[in-house]
Amino acid sequence: MIHVQNRELVVPGQLIAEGDYRLRDGTFREGKQVYSAVVGLAELRGGEIRVIPLQGRYIPSRGDVVIGVVVDSHYSGWILDLNSPYTGNLFVSDLVHRKVDLLREDINKYLSIGDVVVAKVKDVDERMRVQLEIDQPWMGRVEKGKLVEISPVKIPRVLGRKGSMLKTLQDVGRCRVRVGQNGRIIVLGRDHRMVNAVVEALLMIEREAHTSGLTDRVRLMLEKIVSGGGD
Amino acid sequence: MEKPEKLIVDGKRLDGRAPDELRPLKIEAGVLKRADGSAYVELGANKVLAAVYGPREMHPRHEQQPDIAVLRCRYAMAPFSVEERKRPGPDRRSVEISKVTREAIEPVLFLELYPRSVIDVFIEVLQADAGTRTAGINAAAVALADAGVPMRDLVSAVAVGKVDGTIVLDLTKEEDQWGTTDMPVAIVPRKKMITLLQMDGHFTGAEFKQALDLAFNACERIYEAQRQALRERYAIKQGG
């Protein structure tokens, strides 16, 4: 028995359904009843219920790609700000992928405070201590590009269904776009104008995240700038 | 103001309300840009602003709880909120209200989701006319939901009391001052759970029951207004 429509706006404590459903984020159960825990859009898919949040902080979870800023270094690694209640810890060996003799080698040559790093969340323990790693060649220290910060709950919209929005941004905007699940995005491109246009597009996505046909509007806006129009 | 001879004349109160009538209520969510969540509540002449920050990293670190988030509440009255200038800063009264507010809200939060962090709630009374702690709780609940903090339900609160021998809802400053009893009540509406109950004055057993019923009914109305405020805040966003 379902009490709301698909994609209906729900508020905390609102009854969504009664019965055996699999619960995802943003919901909780009391007896047979399923309630929303946050303000968001209730999504019912198969036997699954979740609430897409409209607001909230980034909470690290294993496997996420995040963009961090180095805020401190310690004996064997660095502490990264993740735009979250929790900081991330990156060990040297998870950055350079070999055994590092800490007595002989000065690790400050790899990263310094203020550096921006693309990393993967390797593990999060029950006390929310976050371990990071660099396990792809394209991860690691960011050398250049523009860093944009948007609300973390809007990141799925930046990616789009099966990455369609991201593809539009990259292909039409002629930029490389790296998206961190924590709401940080790096835009890299040769043409300043296009980089700025993509940044504008990202801010537009954040503003208009819950409207339909957004990918088309973003495409239109970028195409106009490519063809020399716009401002 | 002098004490009027009668606080209730022909079943009407000084401001013309019936005994079981609320003052005009206005709730708006998301009024502050820099806070993670916020709400503004007007209840008659009361004007209350609530701001929520977090969950965020807890400082000082030694106050962190390894397994849950900590809820911190601060209730404060602006110096210009009352007739005689109030000396700013925490005093005995606002420290107490901060504590009972925290305890009224804590049961609805999923604090176990955010170990080691803190959720800060700031309640600022801009203009006071009795019942500011309940208005503050109403605002704080909406602000928390606006911040995206997972909650089991909202919290709704209202004061009831006895004035000239009559049980009345939502006392004004005059009624609070010259009435016999003032009882603020906060509930979790869905589960009908009381999370705050204070009383200044006297009730008989029967009066207490009657007053509590009145408070529960009023909380239902406030609850609906809170939910409506949240829906309105996000409906605008949906339209683009």
mmCIF file of C-alpha atoms in Angstrom, chain A residues 10-14 16 25-28 35-39 51, chain B residues 108 110 113 145 148-153:
data_model
loop_
_atom_site.group_PDB
_atom_site.id
_atom_site.type_symbol
_atom_site.label_atom_id
_atom_site.label_comp_id
_atom_site.label_asym_id
_atom_site.label_seq_id
_atom_site.Cartn_x
_atom_site.Cartn_y
_atom_site.Cartn_z
ATOM 1 C CA VAL A 10 7.693 14.471 1.088
ATOM 2 C CA VAL A 11 8.665 15.921 4.471
ATOM 3 C CA PRO A 12 10.186 14.197 7.529
ATOM 4 C CA GLY A 13 7.743 11.879 9.271
ATOM 5 C CA GLN A 14 5.455 11.571 6.267
ATOM 6 C CA ILE A 16 5.197 6.783 2.286
ATOM 7 C CA ASP A 25 18.491 6.327 1.914
ATOM 8 C CA GLY A 26 16.149 8.896 3.373
ATOM 9 C CA THR A 27 13.572 6.466 4.740
ATOM 10 C CA PHE A 28 12.959 4.531 7.931
ATOM 11 C CA TYR A 35 8.300 6.979 6.550
ATOM 12 C CA SER A 36 10.439 9.675 5.004
ATOM 13 C CA ALA A 37 13.316 10.964 7.138
ATOM 14 C CA VAL A 38 14.156 14.020 5.044
ATOM 15 C CA VAL A 39 12.635 16.632 2.788
ATOM 16 C CA VAL A 51 13.857 9.661 -0.844
ATOM 17 C CA VAL B 108 13.381 12.910 16.604
ATOM 18 C CA PHE B 110 18.882 10.152 13.830
ATOM 19 C CA LEU B 113 24.074 8.493 11.540
ATOM 20 C CA ALA B 145 14.305 19.604 8.189
ATOM 21 C CA GLY B 148 18.378 17.997 5.356
ATOM 22 C CA VAL B 149 19.032 16.443 8.758
ATOM 23 C CA PRO B 150 17.268 13.045 8.905
ATOM 24 C CA MET B 151 14.365 13.152 11.358
ATOM 25 C CA ARG B 152 11.704 10.714 12.535
ATOM 26 C CA ASP B 153 9.180 13.541 12.607
#
